[in-house]
CSV table of C-alpha atoms in Angstrom, one decimal:
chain,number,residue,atom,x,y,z
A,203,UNK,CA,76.3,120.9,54.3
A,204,UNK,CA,79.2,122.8,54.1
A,205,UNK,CA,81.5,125.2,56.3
A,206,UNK,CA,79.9,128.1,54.0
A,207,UNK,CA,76.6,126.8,55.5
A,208,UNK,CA,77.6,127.4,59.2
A,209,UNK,CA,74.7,129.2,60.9
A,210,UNK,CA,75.0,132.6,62.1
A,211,UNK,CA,73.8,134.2,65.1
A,212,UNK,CA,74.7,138.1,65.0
A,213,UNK,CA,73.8,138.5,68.7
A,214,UNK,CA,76.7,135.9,69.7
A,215,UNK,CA,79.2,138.1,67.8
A,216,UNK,CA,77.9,140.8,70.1
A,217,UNK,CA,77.5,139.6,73.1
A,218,UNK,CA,80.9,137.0,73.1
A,219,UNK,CA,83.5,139.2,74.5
A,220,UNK,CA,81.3,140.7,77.8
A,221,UNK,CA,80.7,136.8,78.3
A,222,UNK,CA,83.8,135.4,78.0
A,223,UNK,CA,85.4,138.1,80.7
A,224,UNK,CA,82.9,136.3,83.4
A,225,UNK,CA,84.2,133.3,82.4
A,226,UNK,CA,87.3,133.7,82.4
A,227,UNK,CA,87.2,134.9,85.8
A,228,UNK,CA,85.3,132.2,86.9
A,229,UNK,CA,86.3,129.1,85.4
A,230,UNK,CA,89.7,129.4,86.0
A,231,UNK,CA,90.0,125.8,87.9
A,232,UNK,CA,86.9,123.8,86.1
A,233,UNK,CA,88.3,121.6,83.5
A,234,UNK,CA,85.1,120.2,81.9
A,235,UNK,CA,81.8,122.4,80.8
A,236,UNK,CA,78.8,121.5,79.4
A,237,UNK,CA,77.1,124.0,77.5
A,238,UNK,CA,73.3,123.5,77.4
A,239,UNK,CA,71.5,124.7,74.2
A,240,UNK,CA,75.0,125.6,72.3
A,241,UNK,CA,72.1,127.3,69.4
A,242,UNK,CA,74.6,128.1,66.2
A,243,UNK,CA,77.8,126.7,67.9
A,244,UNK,CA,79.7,130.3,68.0
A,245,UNK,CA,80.1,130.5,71.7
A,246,UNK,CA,81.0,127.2,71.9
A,247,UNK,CA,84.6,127.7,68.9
A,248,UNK,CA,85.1,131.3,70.7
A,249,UNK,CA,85.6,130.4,74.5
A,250,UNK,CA,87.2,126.8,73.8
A,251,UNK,CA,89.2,128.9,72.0
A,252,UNK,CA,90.2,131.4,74.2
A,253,UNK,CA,90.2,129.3,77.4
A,254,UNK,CA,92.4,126.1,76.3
A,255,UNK,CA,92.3,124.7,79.4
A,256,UNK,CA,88.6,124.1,79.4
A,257,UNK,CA,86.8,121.3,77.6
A,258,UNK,CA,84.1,122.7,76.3
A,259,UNK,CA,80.6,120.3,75.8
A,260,UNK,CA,78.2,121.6,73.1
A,261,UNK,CA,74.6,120.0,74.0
A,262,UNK,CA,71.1,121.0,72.4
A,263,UNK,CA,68.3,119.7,70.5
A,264,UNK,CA,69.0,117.5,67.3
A,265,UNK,CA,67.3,119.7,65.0
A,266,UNK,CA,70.9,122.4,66.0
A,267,UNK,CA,73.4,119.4,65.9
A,268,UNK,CA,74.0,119.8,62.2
A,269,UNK,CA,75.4,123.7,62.9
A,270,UNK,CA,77.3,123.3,65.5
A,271,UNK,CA,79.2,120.5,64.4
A,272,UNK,CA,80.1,123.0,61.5
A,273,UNK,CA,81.4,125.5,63.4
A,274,UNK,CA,83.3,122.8,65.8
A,275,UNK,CA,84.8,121.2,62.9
A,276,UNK,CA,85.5,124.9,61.0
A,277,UNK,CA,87.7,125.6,64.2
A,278,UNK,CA,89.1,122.3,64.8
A,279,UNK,CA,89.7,122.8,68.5
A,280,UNK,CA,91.2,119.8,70.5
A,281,UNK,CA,89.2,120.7,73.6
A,282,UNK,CA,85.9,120.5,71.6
A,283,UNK,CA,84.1,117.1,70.8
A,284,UNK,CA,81.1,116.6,69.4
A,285,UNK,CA,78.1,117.7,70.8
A,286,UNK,CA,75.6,115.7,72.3
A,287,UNK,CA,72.2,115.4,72.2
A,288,UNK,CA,70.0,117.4,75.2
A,289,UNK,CA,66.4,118.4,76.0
A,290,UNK,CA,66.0,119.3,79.4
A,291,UNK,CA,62.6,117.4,79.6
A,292,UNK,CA,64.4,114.2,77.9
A,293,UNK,CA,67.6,112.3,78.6
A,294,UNK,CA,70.7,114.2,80.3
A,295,UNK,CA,74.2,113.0,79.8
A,296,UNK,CA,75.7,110.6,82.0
A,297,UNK,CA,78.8,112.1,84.3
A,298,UNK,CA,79.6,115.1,86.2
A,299,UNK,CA,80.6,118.6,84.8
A,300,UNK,CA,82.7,121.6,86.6
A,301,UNK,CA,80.3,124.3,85.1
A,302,UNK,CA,77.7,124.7,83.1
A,303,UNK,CA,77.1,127.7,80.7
A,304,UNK,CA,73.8,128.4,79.0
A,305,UNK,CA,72.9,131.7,77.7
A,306,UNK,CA,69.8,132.7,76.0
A,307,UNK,CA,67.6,129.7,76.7
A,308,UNK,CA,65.8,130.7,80.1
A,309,UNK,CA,63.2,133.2,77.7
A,310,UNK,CA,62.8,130.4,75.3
A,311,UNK,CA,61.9,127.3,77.2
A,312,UNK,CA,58.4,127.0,79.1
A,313,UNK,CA,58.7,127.6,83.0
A,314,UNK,CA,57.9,123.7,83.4
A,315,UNK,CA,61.7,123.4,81.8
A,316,UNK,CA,63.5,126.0,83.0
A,317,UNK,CA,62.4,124.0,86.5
A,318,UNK,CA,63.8,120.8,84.8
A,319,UNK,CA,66.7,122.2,83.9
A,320,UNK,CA,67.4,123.4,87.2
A,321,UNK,CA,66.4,119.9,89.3
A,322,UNK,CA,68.8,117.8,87.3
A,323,UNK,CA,71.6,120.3,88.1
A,324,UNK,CA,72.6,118.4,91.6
A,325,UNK,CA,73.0,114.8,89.5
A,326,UNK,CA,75.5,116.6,86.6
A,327,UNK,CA,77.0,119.2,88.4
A,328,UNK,CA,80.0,118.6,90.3
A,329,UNK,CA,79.9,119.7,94.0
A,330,UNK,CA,81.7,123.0,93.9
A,331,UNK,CA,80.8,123.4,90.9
A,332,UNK,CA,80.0,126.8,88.8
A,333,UNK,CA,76.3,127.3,86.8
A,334,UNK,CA,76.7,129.9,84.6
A,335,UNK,CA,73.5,131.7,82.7
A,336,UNK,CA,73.6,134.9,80.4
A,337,UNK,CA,70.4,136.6,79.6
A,338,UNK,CA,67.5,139.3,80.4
A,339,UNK,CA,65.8,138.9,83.9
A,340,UNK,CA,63.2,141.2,85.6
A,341,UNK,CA,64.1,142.2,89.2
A,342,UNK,CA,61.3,143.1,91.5
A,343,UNK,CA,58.6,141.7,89.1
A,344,UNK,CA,59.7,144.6,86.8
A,345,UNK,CA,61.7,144.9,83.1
A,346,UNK,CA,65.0,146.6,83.3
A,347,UNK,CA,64.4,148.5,79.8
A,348,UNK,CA,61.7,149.6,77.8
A,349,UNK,CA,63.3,147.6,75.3
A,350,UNK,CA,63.0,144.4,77.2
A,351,UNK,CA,59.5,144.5,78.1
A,352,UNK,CA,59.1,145.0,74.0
A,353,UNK,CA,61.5,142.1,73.6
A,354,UNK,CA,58.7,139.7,76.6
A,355,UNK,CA,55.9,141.1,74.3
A,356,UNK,CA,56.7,139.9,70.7
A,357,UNK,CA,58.5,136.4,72.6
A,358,UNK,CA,54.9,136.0,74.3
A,359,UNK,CA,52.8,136.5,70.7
A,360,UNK,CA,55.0,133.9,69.2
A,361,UNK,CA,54.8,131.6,72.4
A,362,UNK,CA,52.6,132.8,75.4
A,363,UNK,CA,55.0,129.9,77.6
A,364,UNK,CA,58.0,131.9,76.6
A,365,UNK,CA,59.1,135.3,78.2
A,366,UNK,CA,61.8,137.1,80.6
A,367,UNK,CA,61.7,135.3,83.4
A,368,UNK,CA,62.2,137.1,87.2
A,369,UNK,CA,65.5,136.7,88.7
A,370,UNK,CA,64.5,136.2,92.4
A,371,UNK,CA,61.9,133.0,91.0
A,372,UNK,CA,65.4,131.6,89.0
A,373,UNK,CA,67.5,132.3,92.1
A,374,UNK,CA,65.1,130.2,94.0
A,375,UNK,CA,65.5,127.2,91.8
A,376,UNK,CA,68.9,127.6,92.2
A,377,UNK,CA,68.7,127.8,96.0
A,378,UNK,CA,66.8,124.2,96.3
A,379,UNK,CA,69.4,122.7,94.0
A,380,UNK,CA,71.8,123.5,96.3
A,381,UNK,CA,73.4,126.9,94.6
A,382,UNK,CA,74.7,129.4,95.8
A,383,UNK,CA,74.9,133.2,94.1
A,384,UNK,CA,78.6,134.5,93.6
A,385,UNK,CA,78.0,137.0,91.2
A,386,UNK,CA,75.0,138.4,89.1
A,387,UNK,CA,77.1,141.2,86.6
A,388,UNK,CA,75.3,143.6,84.2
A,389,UNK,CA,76.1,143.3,80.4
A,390,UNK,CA,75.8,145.3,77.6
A,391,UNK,CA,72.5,145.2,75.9
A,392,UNK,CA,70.0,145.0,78.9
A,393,UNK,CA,71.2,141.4,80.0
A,394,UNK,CA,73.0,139.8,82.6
A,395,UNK,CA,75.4,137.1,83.2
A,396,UNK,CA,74.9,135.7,87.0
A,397,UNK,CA,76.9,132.8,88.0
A,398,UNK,CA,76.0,130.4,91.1
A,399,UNK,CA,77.9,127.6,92.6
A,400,UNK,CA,76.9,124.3,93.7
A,401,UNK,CA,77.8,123.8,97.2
A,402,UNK,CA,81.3,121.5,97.9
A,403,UNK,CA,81.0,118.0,99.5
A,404,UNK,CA,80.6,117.7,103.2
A,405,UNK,CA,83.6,116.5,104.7
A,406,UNK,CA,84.0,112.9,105.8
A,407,UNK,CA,83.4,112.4,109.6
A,408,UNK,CA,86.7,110.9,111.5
A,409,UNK,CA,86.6,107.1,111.7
């Protein structure tokens, strides 16, 4: 494969610039981000590149490795290195992060692994630190669009597991990993980008 071979998401194109506004409000003090299911690798060259100071971690399934690391090497970003391997029902990297960013992934996986994804935030996440997810939820057990519930349909024929998942279930596996919400901001296109943080340390108790 070749840079001419890079996958291409049209969506990412779309929906980059809404996206990186949240983060850059938001990540101003993390310093290292992992990315969970980094799909064509787009997002990944567009916000290392526009927020330097950030070092961005590209994760997904092997069969997406090949892409990505196309698009990282295209851009040849010093705050970009290669991109692990992840499955939220497998292994999880080792170490702590200051955020984590995944966008478009909550529809795709099962509800089983959006849970898993959620429980092994408190062992990677930093305390403090920021969870980050961009997306269509429902609110109230109902679609925001007439264009979303047509977007739940056709993901349910090709896989009945998949589907736009309800914000206030989400918010509640982010509660009993010990998030907080900070923001939940509407973005163009039906979708959301709603950012929680992980509660800080408790403070040491005088000797």
């Amino acid at each position: 494969m070749n840079i001419f071979d890079k996958p291409y998401s049209p969506a990412c194109d779309r929906n980059k610039a809404p996206i990186l506004a949240v983060l850059a409000a938001h990540l101003q003090e993390a310093g290292l981000v992992l990315e969970i299911g980094s799909g064509s690798g787009q997002h990944a060259v567009h916000f290392a590149g526009a927020l330097p100071h950030l070092n961005w971690q590209c994760s997904d399934r092997p069969e997406y490795l090949p892409g990505i690391r196309l698009w990282l090497a295209d851009a040849a970003l010093p705050n970009t290195p290669p991109p692990l391997t992840l499955d939220v029902a497998g292994n999880w990297p080792d170490g702590r992060f200051d955020a984590v960013f995944t966008a478009n992934t909550l529809h795709i996986m099962g509800w089983p692994q959006v849970g898993q994804l959620f429980a092994h935030l408190p062992q990677i996440l930093a305390p403090a630190g920021l969870l980050v997810v961009y997306g269509p939820f429902n609110y109230g057990g109902h679609f925001t669009s007439a264009s979303n519930a047509e977007f739940d349909a056709a993901l349910r024929r090709d896989d009945p597991a998949r589907g736009i998942r309800d914000f206030e279930a989400v918010d509640a596996l982010a509660r009993q990993a010990g998030l907080h919400l900070l923001e939940d901001r509407s973005l163009p296109a039906n979708n959301r980008c709603i950012v929680w943080r992980r509660a800080a340390a408790a403070p040491l108790s005088p000797a």
